[in-house]
Amino acid sequence: MTEIVEKLYRGEFLSDSELKALIETDDQQAAELLKKYAVETRLKHYGKKVFLRGLIEISSYCKNDCLYCGIRRSNKEADRYRLSREDIMACCENGYELGFRTFVMQGGEDSFFTDDFLCSVIAEIREKYPDCAITLSLGERSYESYKRLKEAGADRYLLRHEAADPELYKNLHPSEMSLDNRKECLFHLKELGYQVGAGFMVGAPFQTTEHLIYDLRFLQSLQPQMIGIGPFIPHHNTEFSEEKGGTLELTLRLLGIIRLMFPKVLLPATTALGTIAPNGRELGLMTGCNVVMPNLSPVKVRKKYDLYDNKICTGEEAAECRGCLERRINSAGYEVVSERGDCLI
Ligand code: SAH
């Protein structure tokens, strides 16, 4: 098994059967080697730097009904909110003081956030914080909309493809949602010059190793600047409430593989990873991750952006989160930097 890891480290192409063997192996030596090479690769390109992204969860209203997601429209128990322009600007001000140089506006697909409104908020952030990157994560929009948001000053867009295999996608989403459209959005975003983040959940219901390989192949064709993966975690008000969640082991395995397949990619140690294990994000950093996304949302709304059960960091102020994360990052042997943290590709 270690030969497969060596091959991946050398940048050689792995066949589907080699990838399957590596994803599924319980060979400890191979798992350790994968971790070691993932760390070497991140050190070679990014040194010990960890980039922070200040996450501002702007709305929990969503027109979509993704079967796994706690803020899906059919969850009638969800307590919905949306932030005002003033709320968003206050988050940025707080974040800037704390050293954040990327702001991520994420939310459900909420038609309240028109292009006009978003463009004016983006333009205001751009003007007040010219040294910061502006990232959006607002789901599927039209080419025209993405174009206007880019022209207003957005730099990056995160849109996980969720499941590249059409069968799995169908099992996780209602029939009115289209995988082809989601993939097309990602290619549009790239074409428009955004730095793009794609990704998927690990251990989602019905997901097999073959599906994961499909995800990796899709990422190879897209070549995104960032890849966001985290374990699936059941939410009590969804029909997947009784399903098993993704495991720490499999998530770390995939993080290591992704770091070697995409040496220069930005790879976040996600909140979901920190939710399934107390030191999940530290372990992610020790397996090739180089980004963390602390929560900058006002404390009064944090519990309402309820994607999955037991989400961490929903009670603290941004400054506390920042301090806590810095300690965690240092304990993993890395250092927080106050930079935009653009991708090297
Ligand atoms: N509306 C935006 C943002 C979605 S929320 C969009 O469509 O991109 C951000 C990510 O949370 C999703 O892409 C999904 O992969 C993840 N997520 C949602 N529900 C989850 C769950 N139950 N467990 C783990 N991750 C989940």
GROMACS .gro file of C-alpha atoms and ligand atoms in nm:
model
  371
    1MET     CA    1   0.000   0.000   0.000
    2THR     CA    2   0.285   0.243   0.072
    3GLU     CA    3   0.382   0.228  -0.300
    4ILE     CA    4   0.049   0.389  -0.386
    5VAL     CA    5   0.120   0.672  -0.142
    6GLU     CA    6   0.470   0.713  -0.288
    7LYS     CA    7   0.322   0.731  -0.636
    8LEU     CA    8   0.071   0.996  -0.530
    9TYR     CA    9   0.347   1.197  -0.362
   10ARG     CA   10   0.550   1.188  -0.684
   11GLY     CA   11   0.252   1.343  -0.862
   12GLU     CA   12   0.174   1.034  -1.068
   13PHE     CA   13  -0.176   0.947  -1.181
   14LEU     CA   14  -0.360   0.692  -0.967
   15SER     CA   15  -0.611   0.460  -1.130
   16ASP     CA   16  -0.957   0.418  -0.980
   17SER     CA   17  -0.858   0.085  -0.830
   18GLU     CA   18  -0.547   0.235  -0.667
   19LEU     CA   19  -0.753   0.521  -0.525
   20LYS     CA   20  -1.011   0.276  -0.394
   21ALA     CA   21  -0.741   0.068  -0.225
   22LEU     CA   22  -0.592   0.379  -0.064
   23ILE     CA   23  -0.926   0.519   0.054
   24GLU     CA   24  -1.027   0.186   0.208
   25THR     CA   25  -0.699   0.055   0.345
   26ASP     CA   26  -0.648  -0.014   0.714
   27ASP     CA   27  -0.272  -0.038   0.662
   28GLN     CA   28  -0.144   0.192   0.939
   29GLN     CA   29   0.195   0.239   0.778
   30ALA     CA   30   0.035   0.372   0.461
   31ALA     CA   31  -0.195   0.601   0.662
   32GLU     CA   32   0.104   0.744   0.851
   33LEU     CA   33   0.301   0.794   0.531
   34LEU     CA   34   0.008   0.973   0.370
   35LYS     CA   35  -0.007   1.211   0.666
   36LYS     CA   36   0.367   1.272   0.659
   37TYR     CA   37   0.370   1.351   0.287
   38ALA     CA   38   0.058   1.570   0.317
   39VAL     CA   39   0.237   1.779   0.580
   40GLU     CA   40   0.558   1.794   0.374
   41THR     CA   41   0.362   1.911   0.072
   42ARG     CA   42   0.180   2.188   0.259
   43LEU     CA   43   0.509   2.300   0.423
   44LYS     CA   44   0.679   2.314   0.084
   45HIS     CA   45   0.416   2.547  -0.061
   46TYR     CA   46   0.264   2.735   0.232
   47GLY     CA   47   0.514   2.687   0.516
   48LYS     CA   48   0.355   2.688   0.859
   49LYS     CA   49   0.102   2.955   0.768
   50VAL     CA   50  -0.266   2.908   0.842
   51PHE     CA   51  -0.506   3.151   0.674
   52LEU     CA   52  -0.816   3.270   0.855
   53ARG     CA   53  -1.149   3.331   0.684
   54GLY     CA   54  -1.406   3.523   0.884
   55LEU     CA   55  -1.738   3.352   0.821
   56ILE     CA   56  -2.045   3.577   0.824
   57GLU     CA   57  -2.362   3.369   0.801
   58ILE     CA   58  -2.591   3.625   0.642
   59SER     CA   59  -2.918   3.431   0.615
   60SER     CA   60  -3.079   3.108   0.725
   61TYR     CA   61  -3.368   3.143   0.480
   62CYS     CA   62  -3.331   2.897   0.197
   63LYS     CA   63  -3.546   2.812  -0.102
   64ASN     CA   64  -3.375   2.477  -0.142
   65ASP     CA   65  -3.456   2.152   0.027
   66CYS     CA   66  -3.130   1.956   0.043
   67LEU     CA   67  -3.219   1.644   0.237
   68TYR     CA   68  -2.922   1.661   0.476
   69CYS     CA   69  -2.936   2.030   0.567
   70GLY     CA   70  -3.089   2.174   0.882
   71ILE     CA   71  -3.191   2.500   0.713
   72ARG     CA   72  -3.373   2.326   0.425
   73ARG     CA   73  -3.702   2.498   0.347
   74SER     CA   74  -3.919   2.212   0.470
   75ASN     CA   75  -3.773   2.230   0.821
   76LYS     CA   76  -4.063   2.421   0.974
   77GLU     CA   77  -3.895   2.423   1.316
   78ALA     CA   78  -3.601   2.628   1.191
   79ASP     CA   79  -3.575   2.971   1.345
   80ARG     CA   80  -3.498   3.195   1.046
   81TYR     CA   81  -3.303   3.521   1.036
   82ARG     CA   82  -3.125   3.744   0.793
   83LEU     CA   83  -2.859   4.001   0.869
   84SER     CA   84  -2.899   4.366   0.778
   85ARG     CA   85  -2.637   4.565   0.593
   86GLU     CA   86  -2.542   4.725   0.926
   87ASP     CA   87  -2.502   4.382   1.090
   88ILE     CA   88  -2.276   4.266   0.807
   89MET     CA   89  -2.062   4.581   0.821
   90ALA     CA   90  -2.032   4.547   1.199
   91CYS     CA   91  -1.904   4.188   1.153
   92CYS     CA   92  -1.642   4.311   0.907
   93GLU     CA   93  -1.531   4.587   1.141
   94ASN     CA   94  -1.497   4.344   1.428
   95GLY     CA   95  -1.319   4.092   1.203
   96TYR     CA   96  -1.076   4.346   1.064
   97GLU     CA   97  -0.970   4.446   1.416
   98LEU     CA   98  -0.915   4.080   1.498
   99GLY     CA   99  -0.678   4.046   1.201
  100PHE     CA  100  -0.907   3.881   0.945
  101ARG     CA  101  -0.823   3.970   0.587
  102THR     CA  102  -1.089   3.756   0.420
  103PHE     CA  103  -1.461   3.790   0.479
  104VAL     CA  104  -1.690   3.511   0.367
  105MET     CA  105  -2.059   3.591   0.328
  106GLN     CA  106  -2.244   3.261   0.338
  107GLY     CA  107  -2.612   3.183   0.352
  108GLY     CA  108  -2.907   2.987   0.232
  109GLU     CA  109  -3.047   3.073  -0.111
  110ASP     CA  110  -3.249   3.372   0.002
  111SER     CA  111  -3.411   3.585  -0.269
  112PHE     CA  112  -3.408   3.884  -0.033
  113PHE     CA  113  -3.039   3.917  -0.125
  114THR     CA  114  -3.079   4.064  -0.471
  115ASP     CA  115  -2.786   4.149  -0.693
  116ASP     CA  116  -2.841   4.519  -0.624
  117PHE     CA  117  -2.829   4.473  -0.249
  118LEU     CA  118  -2.530   4.239  -0.255
  119CYS     CA  119  -2.338   4.458  -0.499
  120SER     CA  120  -2.377   4.760  -0.278
  121VAL     CA  121  -2.267   4.568   0.034
  122ILE     CA  122  -1.969   4.423  -0.154
  123ALA     CA  123  -1.874   4.768  -0.284
  124GLU     CA  124  -1.887   4.911   0.067
  125ILE     CA  125  -1.666   4.634   0.209
  126ARG     CA  126  -1.427   4.675  -0.085
  127GLU     CA  127  -1.400   5.047  -0.022
  128LYS     CA  128  -1.357   5.026   0.355
  129TYR     CA  129  -1.121   4.727   0.354
  130PRO     CA  130  -0.922   4.740   0.029
  131ASP     CA  131  -0.665   4.493   0.164
  132CYS     CA  132  -0.924   4.220   0.227
  133ALA     CA  133  -1.054   3.943   0.005
  134ILE     CA  134  -1.431   3.913  -0.029
  135THR     CA  135  -1.568   3.561  -0.061
  136LEU     CA  136  -1.928   3.468  -0.134
  137SER     CA  137  -2.102   3.137  -0.063
  138LEU     CA  138  -2.463   3.198  -0.159
  139GLY     CA  139  -2.546   2.901  -0.373
  140GLU     CA  140  -2.648   2.880  -0.736
  141ARG     CA  141  -2.705   3.207  -0.921
  142SER     CA  142  -2.710   3.309  -1.286
  143TYR     CA  143  -2.398   3.387  -1.490
  144GLU     CA  144  -2.514   3.750  -1.503
  145SER     CA  145  -2.550   3.765  -1.127
  146TYR     CA  146  -2.205   3.615  -1.065
  147LYS     CA  147  -2.066   3.865  -1.317
  148ARG     CA  148  -2.221   4.164  -1.142
  149LEU     CA  149  -2.104   4.047  -0.800
  150LYS     CA  150  -1.753   4.002  -0.936
  151GLU     CA  151  -1.754   4.349  -1.089
  152ALA     CA  152  -1.873   4.493  -0.756
  153GLY     CA  153  -1.557   4.355  -0.595
  154ALA     CA  154  -1.604   3.991  -0.494
  155ASP     CA  155  -1.287   3.782  -0.531
  156ARG     CA  156  -1.385   3.428  -0.445
  157TYR     CA  157  -1.686   3.196  -0.441
  158LEU     CA  158  -1.743   2.878  -0.243
  159LEU     CA  159  -1.994   2.637  -0.387
  160ARG     CA  160  -1.949   2.276  -0.288
  161HIS     CA  161  -2.056   2.049  -0.571
  162GLU     CA  162  -2.186   1.819  -0.290
  163ALA     CA  163  -2.183   1.496  -0.493
  164ALA     CA  164  -2.036   1.464  -0.842
  165ASP     CA  165  -2.207   1.133  -0.912
  166PRO     CA  166  -2.558   1.192  -1.052
  167GLU     CA  167  -2.713   0.897  -0.865
  168LEU     CA  168  -2.576   1.005  -0.528
  169TYR     CA  169  -2.670   1.368  -0.597
  170LYS     CA  170  -3.028   1.255  -0.659
  171ASN     CA  171  -3.036   1.067  -0.331
  172LEU     CA  172  -2.928   1.377  -0.140
  173HIS     CA  173  -3.137   1.641  -0.315
  174PRO     CA  174  -3.498   1.691  -0.424
  175SER     CA  175  -3.569   1.628  -0.791
  176GLU     CA  176  -3.603   1.998  -0.873
  177MET     CA  177  -3.236   2.053  -0.797
  178SER     CA  178  -2.989   1.994  -1.078
  179LEU     CA  179  -2.634   1.866  -1.050
  180ASP     CA  180  -2.564   1.982  -1.405
  181ASN     CA  181  -2.663   2.335  -1.310
  182ARG     CA  182  -2.445   2.326  -0.999
  183LYS     CA  183  -2.145   2.205  -1.198
  184GLU     CA  184  -2.213   2.468  -1.464
  185CYS     CA  185  -2.218   2.738  -1.196
  186LEU     CA  186  -1.870   2.630  -1.087
  187PHE     CA  187  -1.736   2.654  -1.441
  188HIS     CA  188  -1.904   2.994  -1.486
  189LEU     CA  189  -1.742   3.120  -1.167
  190LYS     CA  190  -1.402   3.005  -1.288
  191GLU     CA  191  -1.455   3.164  -1.626
  192LEU     CA  192  -1.544   3.494  -1.458
  193GLY     CA  193  -1.212   3.493  -1.275
  194TYR     CA  194  -1.326   3.403  -0.925
  195GLN     CA  195  -1.102   3.192  -0.706
  196VAL     CA  196  -1.335   2.898  -0.668
  197GLY     CA  197  -1.397   2.649  -0.388
  198ALA     CA  198  -1.578   2.321  -0.452
  199GLY     CA  199  -1.617   2.020  -0.225
  200PHE     CA  200  -1.838   1.755  -0.070
  201MET     CA  201  -1.940   1.588   0.252
  202VAL     CA  202  -1.766   1.270   0.366
  203GLY     CA  203  -1.981   0.981   0.480
  204ALA     CA  204  -2.310   1.117   0.344
  205PRO     CA  205  -2.597   0.866   0.334
  206PHE     CA  206  -2.566   0.625   0.036
  207GLN     CA  207  -2.209   0.739  -0.036
  208THR     CA  208  -1.965   0.468  -0.147
  209THR     CA  209  -1.593   0.476  -0.221
  210GLU     CA  210  -1.682   0.488  -0.591
  211HIS     CA  211  -1.876   0.810  -0.529
  212LEU     CA  212  -1.576   0.962  -0.352
  213ILE     CA  213  -1.355   0.872  -0.648
  214TYR     CA  214  -1.609   1.042  -0.874
  215ASP     CA  215  -1.575   1.354  -0.653
  216LEU     CA  216  -1.197   1.347  -0.683
  217ARG     CA  217  -1.218   1.309  -1.062
  218PHE     CA  218  -1.460   1.601  -1.084
  219LEU     CA  219  -1.220   1.813  -0.879
  220GLN     CA  220  -0.940   1.714  -1.117
  221SER     CA  221  -1.144   1.844  -1.409
  222LEU     CA  222  -1.247   2.166  -1.232
  223GLN     CA  223  -0.911   2.244  -1.068
  224PRO     CA  224  -1.057   2.470  -0.798
  225GLN     CA  225  -0.838   2.694  -0.583
  226MET     CA  226  -1.002   2.567  -0.266
  227ILE     CA  227  -1.153   2.231  -0.168
  228GLY     CA  228  -1.392   2.219   0.129
  229ILE     CA  229  -1.468   1.878   0.271
  230GLY     CA  230  -1.612   1.784   0.607
  231PRO     CA  231  -1.796   1.491   0.760
  232PHE     CA  232  -2.171   1.462   0.708
  233ILE     CA  233  -2.341   1.515   1.045
  234PRO     CA  234  -2.711   1.429   1.085
  235HIS     CA  235  -2.956   1.704   1.176
  236HIS     CA  236  -3.250   1.605   1.398
  237ASN     CA  237  -3.514   1.775   1.180
  238THR     CA  238  -3.421   1.614   0.850
  239GLU     CA  239  -3.506   1.276   0.710
  240PHE     CA  240  -3.143   1.175   0.758
  241SER     CA  241  -3.171   1.227   1.134
  242GLU     CA  242  -3.117   0.858   1.205
  243GLU     CA  243  -2.831   0.810   0.958
  244LYS     CA  244  -2.470   0.759   1.062
  245GLY     CA  245  -2.236   1.056   1.030
  246GLY     CA  246  -1.903   1.062   0.844
  247THR     CA  247  -1.598   0.948   1.042
  248LEU     CA  248  -1.285   1.132   1.148
  249GLU     CA  249  -1.066   0.861   0.994
  250LEU     CA  250  -1.223   0.876   0.649
  251THR     CA  251  -1.229   1.257   0.646
  252LEU     CA  252  -0.859   1.273   0.738
  253ARG     CA  253  -0.777   1.008   0.478
  254LEU     CA  254  -0.942   1.216   0.209
  255LEU     CA  255  -0.777   1.538   0.328
  256GLY     CA  256  -0.438   1.369   0.295
  257ILE     CA  257  -0.519   1.237  -0.051
  258ILE     CA  258  -0.649   1.576  -0.164
  259ARG     CA  259  -0.338   1.756  -0.039
  260LEU     CA  260  -0.121   1.521  -0.248
  261MET     CA  261  -0.345   1.530  -0.556
  262PHE     CA  262  -0.375   1.911  -0.541
  263PRO     CA  263  -0.049   2.022  -0.378
  264LYS     CA  264  -0.118   2.397  -0.383
  265VAL     CA  265  -0.490   2.396  -0.308
  266LEU     CA  266  -0.636   2.585  -0.012
  267LEU     CA  267  -0.772   2.322   0.224
  268PRO     CA  268  -0.983   2.420   0.526
  269ALA     CA  269  -0.998   2.226   0.850
  270THR     CA  270  -1.375   2.264   0.872
  271THR     CA  271  -1.610   2.336   1.160
  272ALA     CA  272  -1.783   2.004   1.091
  273LEU     CA  273  -1.449   1.826   1.146
  274GLY     CA  274  -1.413   2.014   1.476
  275THR     CA  275  -1.767   1.909   1.567
  276ILE     CA  276  -1.717   1.532   1.537
  277ALA     CA  277  -1.391   1.534   1.738
  278PRO     CA  278  -1.270   1.787   1.996
  279ASN     CA  279  -0.931   1.811   1.821
  280GLY     CA  280  -1.067   1.749   1.471
  281ARG     CA  281  -0.942   2.075   1.323
  282GLU     CA  282  -0.595   2.029   1.476
  283LEU     CA  283  -0.580   1.681   1.322
  284GLY     CA  284  -0.688   1.833   0.991
  285LEU     CA  285  -0.402   2.084   1.012
  286MET     CA  286  -0.168   1.794   1.081
  287THR     CA  287  -0.293   1.622   0.764
  288GLY     CA  288  -0.232   1.901   0.515
  289CYS     CA  289  -0.501   2.163   0.589
  290ASN     CA  290  -0.395   2.529   0.577
  291VAL     CA  291  -0.716   2.727   0.630
  292VAL     CA  292  -0.963   2.769   0.916
  293MET     CA  293  -1.290   2.956   0.902
  294PRO     CA  294  -1.382   3.104   1.239
  295ASN     CA  295  -1.733   3.231   1.289
  296LEU     CA  296  -1.779   3.610   1.276
  297SER     CA  297  -2.160   3.606   1.279
  298PRO     CA  298  -2.333   3.800   1.558
  299VAL     CA  299  -2.377   3.568   1.857
  300LYS     CA  300  -2.753   3.630   1.856
  301VAL     CA  301  -2.796   3.441   1.527
  302ARG     CA  302  -2.531   3.172   1.550
  303LYS     CA  303  -2.749   2.894   1.681
  304LYS     CA  304  -2.997   2.964   1.403
  305TYR     CA  305  -2.750   2.886   1.124
  306ASP     CA  306  -2.811   2.530   1.217
  307LEU     CA  307  -2.686   2.309   0.933
  308TYR     CA  308  -2.622   2.001   1.150
  309ASP     CA  309  -2.651   1.899   1.515
  310ASN     CA  310  -2.405   2.009   1.785
  311LYS     CA  311  -2.227   2.264   1.566
  312ILE     CA  312  -1.939   2.411   1.765
  313CYS     CA  313  -1.855   2.780   1.829
  314THR     CA  314  -2.217   2.895   1.842
  315GLY     CA  315  -2.193   3.056   2.186
  316GLU     CA  316  -1.880   3.268   2.180
  317GLU     CA  317  -1.800   3.616   2.062
  318ALA     CA  318  -1.577   3.645   1.755
  319ALA     CA  319  -1.278   3.753   1.964
  320GLU     CA  320  -1.307   3.444   2.184
  321CYS     CA  321  -1.328   3.221   1.876
  322ARG     CA  322  -1.025   3.389   1.729
  323GLY     CA  323  -0.821   3.339   2.047
  324CYS     CA  324  -0.933   2.980   2.089
  325LEU     CA  325  -0.843   2.896   1.732
  326GLU     CA  326  -0.506   3.059   1.752
  327ARG     CA  327  -0.422   2.842   2.053
  328ARG     CA  328  -0.541   2.534   1.867
  329ILE     CA  329  -0.339   2.623   1.558
  330ASN     CA  330  -0.027   2.686   1.763
  331SER     CA  331  -0.074   2.356   1.947
  332ALA     CA  332  -0.076   2.179   1.611
  333GLY     CA  333   0.259   2.346   1.531
  334TYR     CA  334   0.133   2.612   1.289
  335GLU     CA  335   0.091   2.990   1.292
  336VAL     CA  336  -0.197   3.221   1.217
  337VAL     CA  337  -0.122   3.493   0.966
  338SER     CA  338  -0.311   3.814   0.905
  339GLU     CA  339  -0.310   3.792   0.524
  340ARG     CA  340  -0.560   3.756   0.243
  341GLY     CA  341  -0.419   3.410   0.181
  342ASP     CA  342  -0.468   3.385  -0.192
  343CYS     CA  343  -0.416   3.053  -0.362
  344LEU     CA  344  -0.080   2.996  -0.531
  345ILE     CA  345  -0.255   2.877  -0.848
  346SAH     N1  346  -2.638   2.781   0.026
  346SAH     C1  347  -2.494   2.774   0.013
  346SAH     C2  348  -2.425   2.740   0.146
  346SAH     C3  349  -2.457   2.603   0.196
  346SAH     S1  350  -2.411   2.567   0.363
  346SAH     C4  351  -2.461   2.674  -0.097
  346SAH     O1  352  -2.550   2.618  -0.155
  346SAH     O2  353  -2.343   2.658  -0.126
  346SAH     C5  354  -2.244   2.515   0.344
  346SAH     C6  355  -2.217   2.366   0.337
  346SAH     O3  356  -2.259   2.300   0.456
  346SAH     C7  357  -2.291   2.291   0.229
  346SAH     O4  358  -2.228   2.309   0.106
  346SAH     C8  359  -2.288   2.146   0.279
  346SAH     O5  360  -2.186   2.069   0.216
  346SAH     C9  361  -2.261   2.161   0.428
  346SAH     N2  362  -2.366   2.095   0.508
  346SAH    C10  363  -2.500   2.113   0.501
  346SAH     N3  364  -2.565   2.026   0.582
  346SAH    C11  365  -2.469   1.951   0.640
  346SAH    C12  366  -2.473   1.840   0.731
  346SAH     N4  367  -2.587   1.792   0.777
  346SAH     N5  368  -2.355   1.786   0.770
  346SAH    C13  369  -2.238   1.836   0.724
  346SAH     N6  370  -2.229   1.938   0.637
  346SAH    C14  371  -2.343   1.994   0.594
   0.00000   0.00000   0.00000
